[in-house]
């Protein structure tokens, strides 16, 4: 379930990029580390409990508790990373490139 959660997070970010390019309108993905949710266009994805989320995003775009990664119609993004860590210390970082808006998943295991 936790691997799936990381995949779903990456998929949501990739869809936002696709939507931005296709619709010609910027798309925001809001990640709330307290509620463990990822939101795109009002659709909320709930991550399983036990995950620790840390969002590194552009401060100006953030709202309340949520870190926001914005995708632009030209294909770029505001950039940022989401660290998703399980209770055992393993997890993944989903990295969003600001220049080309690509979404990349980097798995890691805490030593």
XYZ file of N, CA, C and O in Angstrom:
444
model
N 0.833 -1.203 0.000
C 0.000 0.000 0.000
C 0.869 1.256 0.000
O 0.552 2.237 -0.647
N 1.997 1.203 0.722
C 2.814 2.414 0.792
C 3.538 2.685 -0.525
O 3.695 3.830 -0.926
N 3.955 1.614 -1.220
C 4.567 1.818 -2.548
C 3.572 2.448 -3.492
O 3.899 3.318 -4.277
N 2.331 1.968 -3.382
C 1.253 2.489 -4.218
C 1.027 3.970 -3.918
O 0.807 4.769 -4.823
N 1.124 4.346 -2.651
C 0.908 5.743 -2.255
C 1.947 6.642 -2.907
O 1.631 7.728 -3.402
N 3.187 6.188 -2.928
C 4.260 6.972 -3.557
C 3.989 7.083 -5.057
O 4.095 8.157 -5.648
N 3.578 5.966 -5.650
C 3.248 5.979 -7.088
C 2.104 6.944 -7.369
O 2.147 7.720 -8.314
N 1.054 6.881 -6.521
C -0.113 7.744 -6.713
C 0.269 9.213 -6.611
O -0.223 10.048 -7.354
N 1.164 9.514 -5.660
C 1.636 10.892 -5.514
C 2.311 11.362 -6.785
O 2.052 12.460 -7.288
N 3.182 10.515 -7.331
C 3.877 10.832 -8.578
C 2.918 10.977 -9.740
O 3.050 11.878 -10.575
N 1.915 10.096 -9.779
C 0.912 10.135 -10.849
C 0.111 11.426 -10.799
O -0.169 12.045 -11.823
N -0.252 11.858 -9.588
C -1.019 13.102 -9.430
C -0.215 14.284 -9.951
O -0.737 15.139 -10.673
N 1.080 14.328 -9.619
C 1.935 15.420 -10.094
C 2.066 15.387 -11.615
O 1.976 16.414 -12.285
N 2.246 14.188 -12.174
C 2.377 14.059 -13.629
C 1.071 14.470 -14.322
O 1.098 15.115 -15.372
N -0.085 14.127 -13.739
C -1.373 14.527 -14.335
C -1.517 16.027 -14.312
O -2.067 16.626 -15.236
N -1.052 16.659 -13.230
C -1.156 18.117 -13.128
C -0.368 18.761 -14.257
O -0.817 19.720 -14.886
N 0.813 18.224 -14.536
C 1.647 18.767 -15.603
C 0.942 18.609 -16.954
O 0.869 19.529 -17.757
N 0.395 17.412 -17.174
C -0.325 17.102 -18.409
C -1.519 18.053 -18.568
O -1.731 18.636 -19.631
N -2.302 18.223 -17.475
C -3.476 19.117 -17.511
C -3.072 20.548 -17.822
O -3.760 21.240 -18.561
N -1.967 21.005 -17.234
C -1.523 22.388 -17.445
C -1.183 22.619 -18.919
O -1.603 23.603 -19.521
N -0.453 21.676 -19.505
C -0.036 21.806 -20.904
C -1.260 21.737 -21.817
O -1.416 22.527 -22.745
N -2.170 20.789 -21.534
C -3.335 20.586 -22.402
C -4.400 21.657 -22.264
O -5.068 21.985 -23.226
N -4.582 22.205 -21.066
C -5.657 23.175 -20.850
C -5.170 24.608 -21.031
O -5.964 25.529 -21.142
N -3.832 24.782 -21.016
C -3.303 26.134 -21.120
C -3.448 26.913 -19.815
O -3.271 28.118 -19.782
N -3.801 26.227 -18.728
C -3.955 26.886 -17.421
C -3.050 26.229 -16.388
O -2.907 25.010 -16.370
N -2.458 27.066 -15.523
C -1.592 26.532 -14.469
C -2.387 25.598 -13.564
O -3.587 25.797 -13.352
N -1.726 24.572 -13.067
C -2.364 23.592 -12.181
C -1.568 23.519 -10.890
O -0.341 23.391 -10.926
N -2.271 23.582 -9.766
C -1.611 23.496 -8.469
C -1.868 22.149 -7.814
O -3.004 21.681 -7.752
N -0.799 21.544 -7.309
C -0.941 20.344 -6.477
C -0.588 20.792 -5.063
O 0.498 21.325 -4.825
N -1.531 20.597 -4.132
C -1.316 21.008 -2.742
C -1.090 19.766 -1.886
O -1.885 18.832 -1.906
N 0.029 19.757 -1.165
C 0.384 18.605 -0.330
C 0.281 19.040 1.127
O 0.984 19.954 1.552
N -0.599 18.398 1.878
C -0.808 18.745 3.287
C -0.178 17.667 4.163
O -0.700 16.565 4.281
N 0.973 17.975 4.782
C 1.694 16.974 5.566
C 1.000 16.630 6.882
O 1.284 15.601 7.469
N 0.063 17.481 7.326
C -0.638 17.193 8.581
C -1.770 16.200 8.323
O -1.938 15.205 9.021
N -2.555 16.468 7.267
C -3.679 15.592 6.937
C -3.242 14.410 6.070
O -4.021 13.496 5.808
N -1.951 14.432 5.600
C -1.465 13.394 4.682
C -2.291 13.311 3.402
O -2.687 12.224 2.979
N -2.557 14.482 2.812
C -3.328 14.485 1.575
C -2.570 15.187 0.450
O -1.716 16.037 0.699
N -2.903 14.781 -0.772
C -2.388 15.422 -1.976
C -3.623 15.838 -2.765
O -4.505 15.012 -3.014
N -3.703 17.122 -3.139
C -4.917 17.621 -3.783
C -4.614 18.243 -5.136
O -3.675 19.010 -5.285
N -5.457 17.891 -6.114
C -5.378 18.498 -7.449
C -6.802 18.801 -7.891
O -7.644 17.891 -7.941
N -7.082 20.064 -8.184
C -8.420 20.472 -8.645
C -9.550 19.968 -7.751
O -10.549 19.443 -8.230
N -9.372 20.088 -6.454
C -10.434 19.689 -5.526
C -10.512 18.195 -5.274
O -11.276 17.740 -4.435
N -9.751 17.407 -6.023
C -9.741 15.956 -5.778
C -8.661 15.646 -4.767
O -7.488 15.947 -4.974
N -9.078 15.033 -3.671
C -8.168 14.768 -2.568
C -7.719 13.318 -2.583
O -8.555 12.417 -2.665
N -6.412 13.102 -2.527
C -5.897 11.741 -2.400
C -5.376 11.593 -0.975
O -4.534 12.372 -0.548
N -5.920 10.627 -0.265
C -5.499 10.399 1.118
C -4.374 9.370 1.142
O -4.532 8.272 0.615
N -3.243 9.732 1.735
C -2.153 8.769 1.862
C -2.382 7.938 3.115
O -2.998 8.407 4.065
N -1.890 6.704 3.118
C -2.085 5.859 4.295
C -1.436 6.478 5.532
O -0.464 7.220 5.414
N -1.972 6.186 6.688
C -1.408 6.687 7.931
C 0.001 6.150 8.105
O 0.389 5.169 7.479
N 0.783 6.788 8.942
C 2.136 6.293 9.181
C 3.168 6.920 8.274
O 4.358 6.819 8.516
N 2.707 7.583 7.215
C 3.642 8.277 6.336
C 4.026 9.604 6.952
O 3.194 10.287 7.522
N 5.276 9.973 6.815
C 5.679 11.315 7.200
C 5.982 12.060 5.907
O 6.814 11.636 5.127
N 5.255 13.149 5.679
C 5.440 13.926 4.454
C 6.185 15.209 4.759
O 5.842 15.916 5.703
N 7.193 15.515 3.958
C 7.853 16.812 4.056
C 7.867 17.394 2.651
O 8.287 16.731 1.701
N 7.380 18.615 2.532
C 7.297 19.252 1.225
C 8.298 20.389 1.146
O 8.364 21.233 2.033
N 9.110 20.378 0.097
C 10.022 21.489 -0.178
C 9.459 22.170 -1.419
O 9.595 21.634 -2.515
N 8.783 23.301 -1.225
C 8.145 23.965 -2.358
C 8.388 25.465 -2.233
O 8.841 25.944 -1.201
N 8.046 26.185 -3.297
C 8.219 27.632 -3.304
C 7.334 28.259 -2.240
O 6.117 28.106 -2.286
N 7.919 28.950 -1.306
C 7.182 29.474 -0.152
C 5.989 30.350 -0.550
O 4.935 30.283 0.060
N 6.145 31.151 -1.601
C 5.084 32.094 -1.983
C 3.782 31.388 -2.362
O 2.716 31.960 -2.254
N 3.897 30.176 -2.867
C 2.701 29.482 -3.349
C 1.991 28.709 -2.235
O 0.840 28.339 -2.380
N 2.705 28.437 -1.149
C 2.119 27.591 -0.106
C 0.875 28.229 0.497
O 0.769 29.439 0.584
N -0.055 27.375 0.913
C -1.241 27.893 1.595
C -1.470 27.141 2.893
O -1.420 25.913 2.918
N -1.736 27.881 3.955
C -1.898 27.329 5.296
C -0.847 26.248 5.553
O 0.324 26.519 5.523
N -1.309 25.009 5.760
C -0.345 23.944 6.079
C 0.230 23.314 4.820
O 1.180 22.548 4.886
N -0.389 23.574 3.679
C -0.055 22.813 2.476
C 1.091 23.432 1.680
O 1.169 24.647 1.534
N 1.966 22.567 1.183
C 2.991 22.977 0.238
C 2.402 22.838 -1.155
O 1.714 21.855 -1.441
N 2.644 23.816 -2.017
C 2.041 23.800 -3.346
C 3.123 23.716 -4.424
O 4.110 24.444 -4.383
N 2.908 22.804 -5.356
C 3.771 22.733 -6.543
C 2.886 23.075 -7.731
O 1.859 22.438 -7.951
N 3.275 24.123 -8.461
C 2.458 24.619 -9.576
C 3.098 24.209 -10.898
O 4.300 24.328 -11.074
N 2.256 23.725 -11.810
C 2.705 23.362 -13.157
C 2.170 24.393 -14.129
O 1.009 24.788 -14.049
N 3.025 24.838 -15.054
C 2.676 25.897 -15.991
C 2.385 25.332 -17.373
O 2.928 24.288 -17.757
N 1.547 26.038 -18.156
C 1.170 25.564 -19.498
C 2.362 25.343 -20.425
O 2.306 24.519 -21.328
N 3.457 26.089 -20.212
C 4.634 25.925 -21.088
C 5.365 24.616 -20.776
O 6.330 24.266 -21.442
N 4.971 23.920 -19.688
C 5.621 22.648 -19.379
C 6.501 22.701 -18.148
O 6.845 21.667 -17.586
N 6.905 23.884 -17.720
C 7.734 23.987 -16.519
C 6.879 23.937 -15.261
O 5.674 23.694 -15.309
N 7.520 24.154 -14.121
C 6.785 24.133 -12.856
C 7.484 25.041 -11.859
O 8.573 25.542 -12.117
N 6.853 25.206 -10.698
C 7.497 25.980 -9.631
C 8.591 25.135 -8.980
O 9.414 25.640 -8.236
N 8.579 23.841 -9.257
C 9.601 22.932 -8.732
C 9.381 22.587 -7.277
O 8.616 23.237 -6.568
N 10.041 21.530 -6.827
C 9.928 21.145 -5.429
C 10.128 19.653 -5.254
O 10.216 18.905 -6.236
N 10.200 19.261 -4.010
C 10.356 17.841 -3.674
C 9.342 17.477 -2.604
O 8.998 18.311 -1.767
N 8.909 16.235 -2.639
C 8.082 15.699 -1.556
C 8.811 14.485 -1.002
O 9.066 13.529 -1.733
N 9.175 14.540 0.274
C 9.777 13.379 0.931
C 8.662 12.598 1.598
O 7.899 13.154 2.387
N 8.546 11.319 1.249
C 7.531 10.450 1.849
C 8.252 9.344 2.601
O 8.891 8.500 1.978
N 8.172 9.386 3.916
C 8.918 8.424 4.729
C 7.981 7.538 5.533
O 7.051 8.023 6.171
N 8.251 6.239 5.502
C 7.473 5.288 6.300
C 8.039 5.240 7.713
O 9.177 5.666 7.940
N 7.266 4.658 8.649
C 7.747 4.561 10.033
C 9.100 3.851 10.153
O 9.884 4.162 11.041
N 9.408 2.926 9.243
C 10.686 2.199 9.343
C 11.856 3.001 8.764
O 12.983 2.514 8.695
N 11.574 4.229 8.295
C 12.643 5.082 7.783
C 12.848 4.964 6.286
O 13.550 5.767 5.688
N 12.263 3.954 5.658
C 12.397 3.850 4.207
C 11.370 4.768 3.559
O 10.422 5.214 4.207
N 11.548 5.043 2.301
C 10.581 5.900 1.635
C 11.092 6.346 0.295
O 11.925 5.685 -0.314
N 10.578 7.466 -0.155
C 10.967 7.967 -1.462
C 10.828 9.473 -1.491
O 10.091 10.057 -0.705
N 11.561 10.076 -2.393
C 11.400 11.492 -2.664
C 10.846 11.608 -4.070
O 11.336 10.957 -4.992
N 9.798 12.399 -4.225
C 9.291 12.703 -5.558
C 9.817 14.094 -5.889
O 9.530 15.056 -5.173
N 10.643 14.167 -6.922
C 11.299 15.420 -7.277
C 10.658 16.001 -8.532
O 10.497 15.301 -9.524
N 10.292 17.279 -8.455
C 9.700 17.957 -9.603
C 10.684 19.019 -10.094
O 11.066 19.911 -9.352
N 11.089 18.889 -11.338
C 12.057 19.811 -11.931
C 11.350 21.106 -12.333
O 10.330 21.069 -13.003
N 11.875 22.249 -11.926
C 11.199 23.510 -12.229
C 11.299 23.871 -13.709
O 10.393 24.458 -14.277
N 12.405 23.502 -14.346
C 12.628 23.944 -15.718
C 11.718 23.220 -16.704
O 11.025 23.843 -17.499
N 11.710 21.887 -16.631
C 10.915 21.125 -17.598
C 9.691 20.472 -16.967
O 8.903 19.825 -17.646
N 9.529 20.613 -15.655
C 8.337 20.086 -14.996
C 8.312 18.574 -14.867
O 7.281 17.994 -14.543
N 9.457 17.920 -15.140
C 9.449 16.458 -15.068
C 9.300 15.995 -13.618
O 9.730 16.661 -12.682
N 8.651 14.846 -13.442
C 8.395 14.270 -12.124
C 9.193 12.976 -12.017
O 9.065 12.086 -12.851
N 10.047 12.902 -11.002
C 10.973 11.777 -10.880
C 10.866 11.225 -9.457
O 10.748 11.985 -8.507
N 10.897 9.928 -9.347
C 10.845 9.322 -8.017
C 12.204 8.748 -7.648
O 12.815 8.040 -8.431
N 12.679 9.110 -6.471
C 13.960 8.622 -5.996
C 13.704 7.837 -4.706
O 13.245 8.411 -3.727
N 13.947 6.543 -4.726
C 13.723 5.742 -3.520
C 14.939 5.848 -2.617
O 16.055 6.016 -3.083
N 14.712 5.771 -1.327
C 15.846 5.769 -0.415
C 15.502 4.958 0.824
O 14.347 4.722 1.129
N 16.527 4.539 1.500
C 16.353 3.850 2.770
C 17.271 4.538 3.745
O 18.446 4.725 3.495
N 16.706 4.984 4.858
C 17.518 5.644 5.876
C 18.466 4.630 6.482
O 18.086 3.505 6.750
N 19.694 5.047 6.676
C 20.658 4.142 7.318
C 20.534 4.251 8.828
O 20.380 5.332 9.353
